[in-house]
Coordinates of C-alpha atoms in Angstrom, one line a residue:
M14 CA 0.0 0.0 0.0
K15 CA 1.1 3.6 -0.6
K16 CA 2.6 5.2 2.5
V17 CA 4.1 8.6 3.2
L18 CA 7.8 8.8 4.1
L19 CA 8.3 11.5 6.7
L20 CA 11.2 10.5 8.9
S21 CA 13.3 12.3 11.4
F22 CA 17.0 11.8 11.1
W23 CA 17.2 9.2 13.9
N24 CA 14.2 7.3 12.6
L25 CA 15.7 7.3 9.1
L26 CA 19.0 6.0 10.6
F27 CA 17.2 3.2 12.5
L28 CA 15.2 2.2 9.4
T29 CA 18.4 2.2 7.3
Q30 CA 20.0 -0.2 9.8
L31 CA 17.0 -2.5 9.6
Y32 CA 16.3 -2.5 5.9
A33 CA 19.5 -1.3 4.3
Q34 CA 20.7 -2.6 1.0
V35 CA 22.1 -6.0 2.0
P36 CA 25.0 -7.6 0.1
D37 CA 23.7 -9.4 -3.1
P38 CA 23.4 -13.0 -1.9
F39 CA 23.8 -14.5 -5.4
P40 CA 25.6 -12.1 -7.8
K41 CA 25.7 -14.6 -10.7
L42 CA 22.0 -15.3 -10.4
T43 CA 21.2 -11.6 -10.1
R44 CA 22.9 -11.0 -13.4
W45 CA 21.1 -13.9 -14.9
V46 CA 17.7 -12.5 -13.7
D47 CA 18.5 -9.0 -14.9
T48 CA 19.3 -10.2 -18.4
A49 CA 16.2 -12.4 -18.8
P50 CA 14.7 -12.0 -22.3
V51 CA 11.9 -9.5 -22.4
A52 CA 10.1 -11.8 -24.9
L53 CA 9.4 -14.2 -22.0
M54 CA 7.6 -11.6 -20.0
E55 CA 4.1 -12.8 -20.9
N56 CA 4.8 -16.5 -21.0
L57 CA 5.0 -17.4 -17.3
P58 CA 6.0 -21.1 -17.6
A59 CA 8.7 -20.3 -20.1
L60 CA 9.9 -17.3 -18.0
C61 CA 10.1 -19.4 -14.8
N62 CA 11.8 -22.2 -16.6
H63 CA 14.5 -19.8 -17.8
L64 CA 14.9 -18.0 -14.4
L65 CA 15.1 -21.2 -12.4
S66 CA 17.4 -23.1 -14.7
K67 CA 20.5 -21.8 -12.9
C68 CA 19.2 -22.4 -9.4
E69 CA 20.7 -25.1 -7.1
N70 CA 18.4 -24.9 -4.0
D71 CA 15.2 -23.5 -2.7
T72 CA 16.7 -20.2 -1.5
Q73 CA 18.1 -19.5 -4.9
K74 CA 14.7 -20.2 -6.5
A75 CA 13.0 -17.8 -4.1
W76 CA 15.7 -15.2 -4.8
V77 CA 15.4 -15.2 -8.6
I78 CA 11.6 -15.0 -8.4
Y79 CA 11.7 -12.1 -5.8
R80 CA 14.4 -10.3 -7.8
W81 CA 12.6 -10.6 -11.1
I82 CA 9.2 -9.4 -9.7
S83 CA 10.8 -6.5 -7.9
R84 CA 12.8 -5.4 -10.9
N85 CA 10.1 -5.9 -13.5
I86 CA 6.7 -5.1 -11.9
S87 CA 6.0 -1.5 -11.0
Y88 CA 3.7 -0.4 -8.2
D89 CA 0.5 0.9 -9.7
D90 CA 0.2 4.1 -7.7
Q91 CA -2.2 5.6 -10.3
A92 CA -4.7 2.8 -9.8
L93 CA -4.5 3.4 -6.1
E94 CA -5.0 7.1 -6.4
K95 CA -8.0 6.6 -8.7
D96 CA -9.3 4.0 -6.2
Q97 CA -9.6 1.4 -8.9
G98 CA -8.5 -1.3 -6.5
R99 CA -7.5 -4.6 -8.0
I100 CA -7.3 -3.3 -11.6
N101 CA -5.6 -6.5 -12.7
K102 CA -8.1 -9.3 -13.1
N103 CA -5.6 -12.1 -13.2
I104 CA -1.8 -12.9 -13.3
Q105 CA -1.7 -12.4 -17.1
D106 CA -2.9 -8.8 -16.7
I107 CA -0.1 -8.1 -14.2
L108 CA 2.5 -9.5 -16.7
T109 CA 0.9 -7.6 -19.6
R110 CA 0.6 -4.2 -17.8
Q111 CA 3.8 -4.8 -15.7
K112 CA 2.0 -3.0 -12.9
A113 CA 0.4 -4.2 -9.7
L114 CA -0.8 -3.3 -6.2
C115 CA 0.5 -5.2 -3.3
F116 CA -2.0 -8.0 -3.6
G117 CA -1.0 -8.5 -7.2
Y118 CA 2.7 -8.6 -6.3
A119 CA 2.0 -11.3 -3.7
Q120 CA -0.3 -13.2 -6.1
L121 CA 2.4 -13.3 -8.7
F122 CA 5.0 -14.5 -6.3
V123 CA 2.8 -17.4 -5.2
R124 CA 2.1 -18.3 -8.9
M125 CA 5.8 -18.3 -9.8
C126 CA 6.6 -20.4 -6.8
E127 CA 4.1 -23.0 -8.0
E128 CA 6.2 -23.2 -11.2
A129 CA 9.3 -23.7 -8.9
D130 CA 7.6 -26.3 -6.7
L131 CA 8.1 -24.0 -3.7
P132 CA 5.3 -23.8 -1.1
A133 CA 4.3 -20.2 -0.8
V134 CA 1.3 -18.3 0.6
L135 CA -0.2 -14.8 0.3
I136 CA -0.4 -13.0 3.6
S137 CA -2.7 -10.1 4.3
G138 CA -2.3 -7.7 7.2
Y139 CA -1.6 -4.3 8.6
S140 CA 1.5 -2.1 7.7
K141 CA 3.4 0.9 8.8
G142 CA 5.3 2.8 6.1
T143 CA 7.4 4.7 8.6
L144 CA 8.8 4.1 12.1
T145 CA 6.7 6.8 13.6
A146 CA 3.5 5.9 11.8
Q147 CA 0.4 4.5 13.6
A148 CA -1.1 1.6 11.7
N149 CA -4.8 1.6 11.0
L150 CA -5.8 -1.6 12.8
D151 CA -9.4 -1.5 11.7
T152 CA -8.8 -2.8 8.2
A153 CA -5.9 -4.8 6.6
D154 CA -4.1 -2.6 4.1
H155 CA -1.2 -4.7 2.7
A156 CA -0.2 -8.1 1.3
W157 CA 3.1 -10.0 1.3
N158 CA 4.4 -13.5 1.2
A159 CA 5.8 -16.4 3.2
V160 CA 7.7 -19.1 1.4
Q161 CA 8.9 -22.5 2.6
L162 CA 12.6 -23.1 2.0
D163 CA 14.1 -26.5 2.9
G164 CA 11.2 -27.1 5.3
Q165 CA 11.4 -23.7 7.0
W166 CA 9.1 -20.7 6.5
A167 CA 10.5 -17.3 5.7
L168 CA 9.1 -13.9 5.0
L169 CA 9.5 -11.4 2.1
D170 CA 7.7 -8.4 0.6
A171 CA 8.2 -8.0 -3.1
T172 CA 6.1 -4.8 -3.2
W173 CA 8.2 -2.9 -0.7
G174 CA 11.3 -4.6 -2.1
S175 CA 10.6 -2.8 -5.4
S176 CA 9.3 0.5 -4.2
L177 CA 10.0 3.5 -2.1
I178 CA 7.8 6.6 -1.3
Q179 CA 9.6 9.9 -1.4
G180 CA 7.9 13.1 -0.3
T181 CA 4.1 13.0 0.0
N182 CA 3.1 11.9 -3.5
D183 CA 5.9 10.4 -5.5
F184 CA 6.2 6.7 -5.7
V185 CA 9.6 5.8 -6.9
Q186 CA 10.7 2.3 -8.2
T187 CA 13.8 1.7 -6.0
Y188 CA 14.9 -1.9 -5.6
Q189 CA 15.6 -2.9 -2.0
E190 CA 17.0 -6.3 -1.0
G191 CA 16.3 -5.7 2.7
Y192 CA 12.7 -7.2 2.3
F193 CA 13.9 -10.6 1.2
L194 CA 13.9 -13.2 3.9
T195 CA 13.8 -10.5 6.6
T196 CA 14.0 -12.0 10.1
P197 CA 10.6 -12.4 11.7
A198 CA 11.3 -9.9 14.5
K199 CA 12.4 -7.1 12.1
F200 CA 9.6 -7.9 9.7
L201 CA 7.1 -7.4 12.5
I202 CA 8.2 -3.8 13.0
N203 CA 6.0 -2.8 10.1
H204 CA 4.2 -5.9 8.9
L205 CA 1.5 -7.4 11.2
P206 CA -0.3 -10.4 9.6
L207 CA -4.0 -11.0 10.2
Q208 CA -3.2 -14.5 11.4
P209 CA -0.7 -14.6 14.3
M210 CA 1.0 -17.8 13.0
W211 CA 2.4 -15.9 10.1
Q212 CA 4.5 -13.8 12.4
L213 CA 6.7 -17.0 12.5
L214 CA 7.4 -16.4 16.2
D215 CA 6.9 -18.8 19.1
C216 CA 4.9 -16.2 20.9
P217 CA 3.2 -13.7 18.6
L218 CA 2.9 -10.0 19.2
Q219 CA -0.6 -8.8 20.1
A220 CA -2.4 -6.5 17.7
S221 CA -2.6 -3.8 20.4
Q222 CA 1.2 -3.8 20.6
F223 CA 1.9 -3.2 16.9
N224 CA 1.9 0.6 17.2
A225 CA 4.7 0.6 19.8
P226 CA 8.1 2.0 18.8
P227 CA 10.4 -0.4 16.9
D228 CA 12.8 -0.9 19.8
T229 CA 9.9 -1.8 22.1
I230 CA 8.6 -4.4 19.6
L231 CA 12.0 -5.9 19.1
A232 CA 12.5 -6.2 22.9
K233 CA 9.1 -7.6 23.4
V234 CA 9.4 -10.4 20.9
S235 CA 13.0 -11.2 21.9
N236 CA 12.1 -11.6 25.6
Q237 CA 8.9 -13.6 25.3
A238 CA 8.9 -17.3 26.3
A239 CA 7.4 -19.7 23.8
C240 CA 3.6 -19.9 24.0
F241 CA 2.6 -21.9 20.9
N242 CA 4.1 -23.8 18.0
F243 CA 3.6 -21.7 14.8
Q244 CA 5.1 -24.5 12.7
D245 CA 2.4 -26.9 13.8
S246 CA -0.3 -24.3 13.4
I247 CA 0.8 -23.6 9.8
E248 CA 1.0 -27.3 9.0
N249 CA -2.4 -28.0 10.4
F250 CA -3.9 -25.0 8.5
L251 CA -2.4 -26.1 5.2
S252 CA -3.8 -29.6 5.6
L253 CA -7.4 -28.2 5.5
T254 CA -9.5 -27.9 2.4
F255 CA -9.7 -24.5 0.6
A256 CA -13.2 -23.9 2.0
E257 CA -12.0 -24.7 5.5
Q258 CA -8.9 -22.5 5.1
K259 CA -10.9 -19.4 4.2
Y260 CA -13.2 -19.8 7.2
I261 CA -10.3 -20.5 9.6
E262 CA -8.3 -17.6 8.3
A263 CA -11.2 -15.3 9.0
Q264 CA -11.8 -16.8 12.4
M265 CA -8.1 -16.4 13.4
A266 CA -8.1 -12.8 12.2
Y267 CA -11.2 -12.0 14.2
D268 CA -9.9 -13.7 17.3
F269 CA -6.6 -11.8 17.0
N270 CA -8.2 -8.4 16.3
P271 CA -12.0 -8.3 16.7
T272 CA -12.7 -5.2 14.7
P273 CA -16.0 -4.5 12.9
N274 CA -14.3 -5.2 9.5
N275 CA -12.9 -8.5 10.7
Q276 CA -16.3 -9.4 12.1
S277 CA -17.9 -8.7 8.7
V278 CA -15.2 -10.8 6.9
L279 CA -15.8 -13.7 9.3
G280 CA -19.5 -13.5 8.8
H281 CA -19.2 -13.7 5.0
A282 CA -16.5 -16.4 5.2
L283 CA -19.0 -18.5 7.2
V284 CA -21.6 -17.9 4.5
D285 CA -19.1 -19.0 1.8
Y286 CA -18.2 -22.0 3.8
A287 CA -21.9 -23.0 4.2
T288 CA -22.3 -22.5 0.4
R289 CA -19.4 -24.8 -0.4
T290 CA -20.5 -27.4 2.2
S291 CA -24.0 -27.4 0.8
D292 CA -22.7 -27.9 -2.8
Q293 CA -20.5 -30.7 -1.6
S294 CA -23.5 -32.4 0.0
E295 CA -25.3 -32.7 -3.3
S296 CA -23.0 -35.5 -4.5
Y297 CA -24.4 -37.7 -1.7
K298 CA -28.0 -36.9 -2.1
G299 CA -28.8 -39.8 -4.4
N300 CA -27.3 -42.6 -2.4
E301 CA -25.9 -41.5 1.0
F302 CA -28.6 -39.4 2.6
D303 CA -27.1 -39.6 6.0
K304 CA -23.9 -38.0 4.7
W305 CA -26.0 -35.4 2.8
A306 CA -27.9 -34.5 6.0
S307 CA -24.7 -34.3 8.0
L308 CA -23.2 -31.7 5.6
Q309 CA -26.5 -29.8 5.5
E310 CA -26.5 -29.6 9.3
E311 CA -22.9 -28.3 9.1
A312 CA -23.9 -25.6 6.6
I313 CA -26.8 -24.6 8.8
R314 CA -24.6 -24.2 11.8
A315 CA -22.2 -22.0 9.9
L316 CA -25.1 -19.8 8.7
E317 CA -26.5 -19.7 12.2
R318 CA -23.3 -18.2 13.5
A319 CA -22.9 -15.9 10.5
H320 CA -26.4 -14.5 11.2
T321 CA -25.2 -13.2 14.5
L322 CA -22.2 -11.4 12.9
I323 CA -23.6 -9.8 9.8
N324 CA -26.8 -8.6 8.1
F325 CA -27.6 -11.0 5.4
F326 CA -28.2 -10.1 1.8
D327 CA -31.5 -11.3 0.3
W328 CA -29.8 -14.2 -1.5
Q329 CA -28.2 -15.3 1.7
K330 CA -31.5 -15.2 3.6
E331 CA -33.1 -17.3 0.8
F332 CA -30.3 -19.7 0.8
Y333 CA -30.5 -20.1 4.6
A334 CA -34.2 -20.6 4.5
D335 CA -34.0 -23.2 1.8
L336 CA -31.5 -25.2 3.8
L337 CA -33.7 -25.1 6.9
V338 CA -36.8 -26.2 5.0
N339 CA -35.2 -28.9 2.9
L340 CA -33.4 -30.5 5.8
S341 CA -36.6 -30.5 7.9
V342 CA -38.6 -32.1 5.1
F343 CA -35.9 -34.8 4.7
Q344 CA -35.7 -35.5 8.4
Y345 CA -39.5 -35.6 8.6
N346 CA -39.8 -38.1 5.8
D347 CA -37.0 -40.2 7.1
L348 CA -38.2 -40.3 10.7
D349 CA -38.9 -43.7 12.4
P350 CA -41.2 -42.8 15.4
A351 CA -40.5 -46.2 16.9
A352 CA -36.9 -45.2 17.5
Y353 CA -37.8 -42.4 19.8
G354 CA -39.5 -42.0 23.2
K355 CA -42.4 -39.6 23.4
Q356 CA -40.4 -36.7 24.9
E357 CA -37.6 -37.2 22.4
L358 CA -40.2 -37.2 19.6
K359 CA -41.8 -34.0 20.9
Q360 CA -38.3 -32.3 21.0
V361 CA -37.7 -33.3 17.4
H362 CA -40.9 -31.8 16.2
E363 CA -40.3 -28.6 18.2
N364 CA -36.9 -28.2 16.6
W365 CA -38.5 -28.5 13.2
I366 CA -41.0 -25.9 14.0
K367 CA -38.3 -23.5 15.3
R368 CA -36.4 -24.0 12.0
L369 CA -39.5 -23.5 9.9
Q370 CA -40.4 -20.3 11.8
L371 CA -36.9 -18.9 11.2
A372 CA -37.1 -19.8 7.5
N373 CA -40.4 -18.1 7.3
S374 CA -39.1 -14.9 9.0
L375 CA -36.1 -14.9 6.7
L376 CA -38.3 -15.2 3.5
K377 CA -40.6 -12.5 4.7
E378 CA -37.6 -10.1 5.0
I379 CA -36.7 -10.5 1.3
V380 CA -37.7 -7.5 -0.7
K381 CA -37.6 -8.9 -4.2
S382 CA -37.8 -12.5 -5.0
Y383 CA -40.1 -14.3 -7.5
M384 CA -40.0 -17.5 -5.5
A385 CA -40.1 -16.1 -1.9
G386 CA -44.0 -15.9 -1.8
Q387 CA -44.3 -19.5 -2.9
K388 CA -41.7 -20.7 -0.5
I389 CA -43.5 -18.9 2.4
Q390 CA -46.7 -20.8 1.6
T391 CA -44.8 -24.1 1.4
C392 CA -43.1 -23.4 4.7
D393 CA -46.5 -22.5 6.3
N394 CA -48.2 -25.6 5.1
F395 CA -45.4 -27.9 6.3
Q396 CA -45.2 -26.1 9.6
Q397 CA -49.0 -26.7 10.1
V398 CA -48.5 -30.5 9.5
I399 CA -45.7 -30.6 12.1
Q400 CA -47.7 -28.6 14.6
E401 CA -50.7 -30.9 14.2
E402 CA -48.5 -33.9 15.0
L403 CA -46.9 -32.1 17.9
D404 CA -50.4 -31.3 19.3
R405 CA -51.3 -35.0 19.1
L406 CA -48.0 -35.9 21.0
N407 CA -48.9 -33.4 23.7
K408 CA -52.3 -34.9 24.4

């Protein structure tokens, strides 16, 4: 993200010590990257094959990718000023325009690492462009990367490695090697990830501590005893499905820093998770109804929690109502009364009525829907059937 560089002499000196130009780790590879044929720019597989052909280990692979991106992709400050957001629709757009915002830099790094068989992730979080700046902790404003090298995770920022703000408006393309594999403690001075595990520290800094002076942050993380295993956390996270990862990412971000924005992100992540879970259940509907019902229950639980966090859009209300009604109908048709005692049977019917009442209220909130009126009538009719059976059980 674009930041303003207004530093006092001593802050500038401290920042220089932290992120100064470091010695070129691989001079021969650097020359190889810097002379890569321009004709390969828009052919990513061919470009990566060329760049990586001289590499002997994971660190060298990460270096040539970082170096090439930082030297060939310019920060799209005009897109930021015009508030066009993610103007690049995909990786090919970034390569064609040779411009990107921080999210695009990080996306491109992940994509090139895929070609290199390097595990890499995009990390979103909060940033501070100067040592005296106070980060806005309401909304994440930056993106960078973590890459796994020989089994160990490391941090880098190709956006800040390629760019420098001078004055109040000028964004200058100035290559900086100090943001390549920066130590976690130093990286944390101006990069706070949404998920604490990506601090790569055995005891992460709290969000409330991020706006402390640099020396305070360094002392804090240096003197803390280990409180969790970030390696295990990352490994467990990466073992999840894509749908689970998106939900868990949002949950961790909200737990770490419960702002209104993170609450909203979590709510919508839960809706997305419910949508994918419901879609997944359809493959079982024809032959494994128990599995289908279990996944439908899981989707409903996610929506139930999401409903406490955000205001639903009309399509989300209708989706939620459909799940509630469809599952209730299935369970009603599949019910074996002989398998329940009278009190248990009454509880089952009462639960169905509660779900149908919720579905009804959700459908009535929808302003424009061709099907909503018909669904309300169906819901009313089914609820009446359940209520009549419950009345008989209560006699």
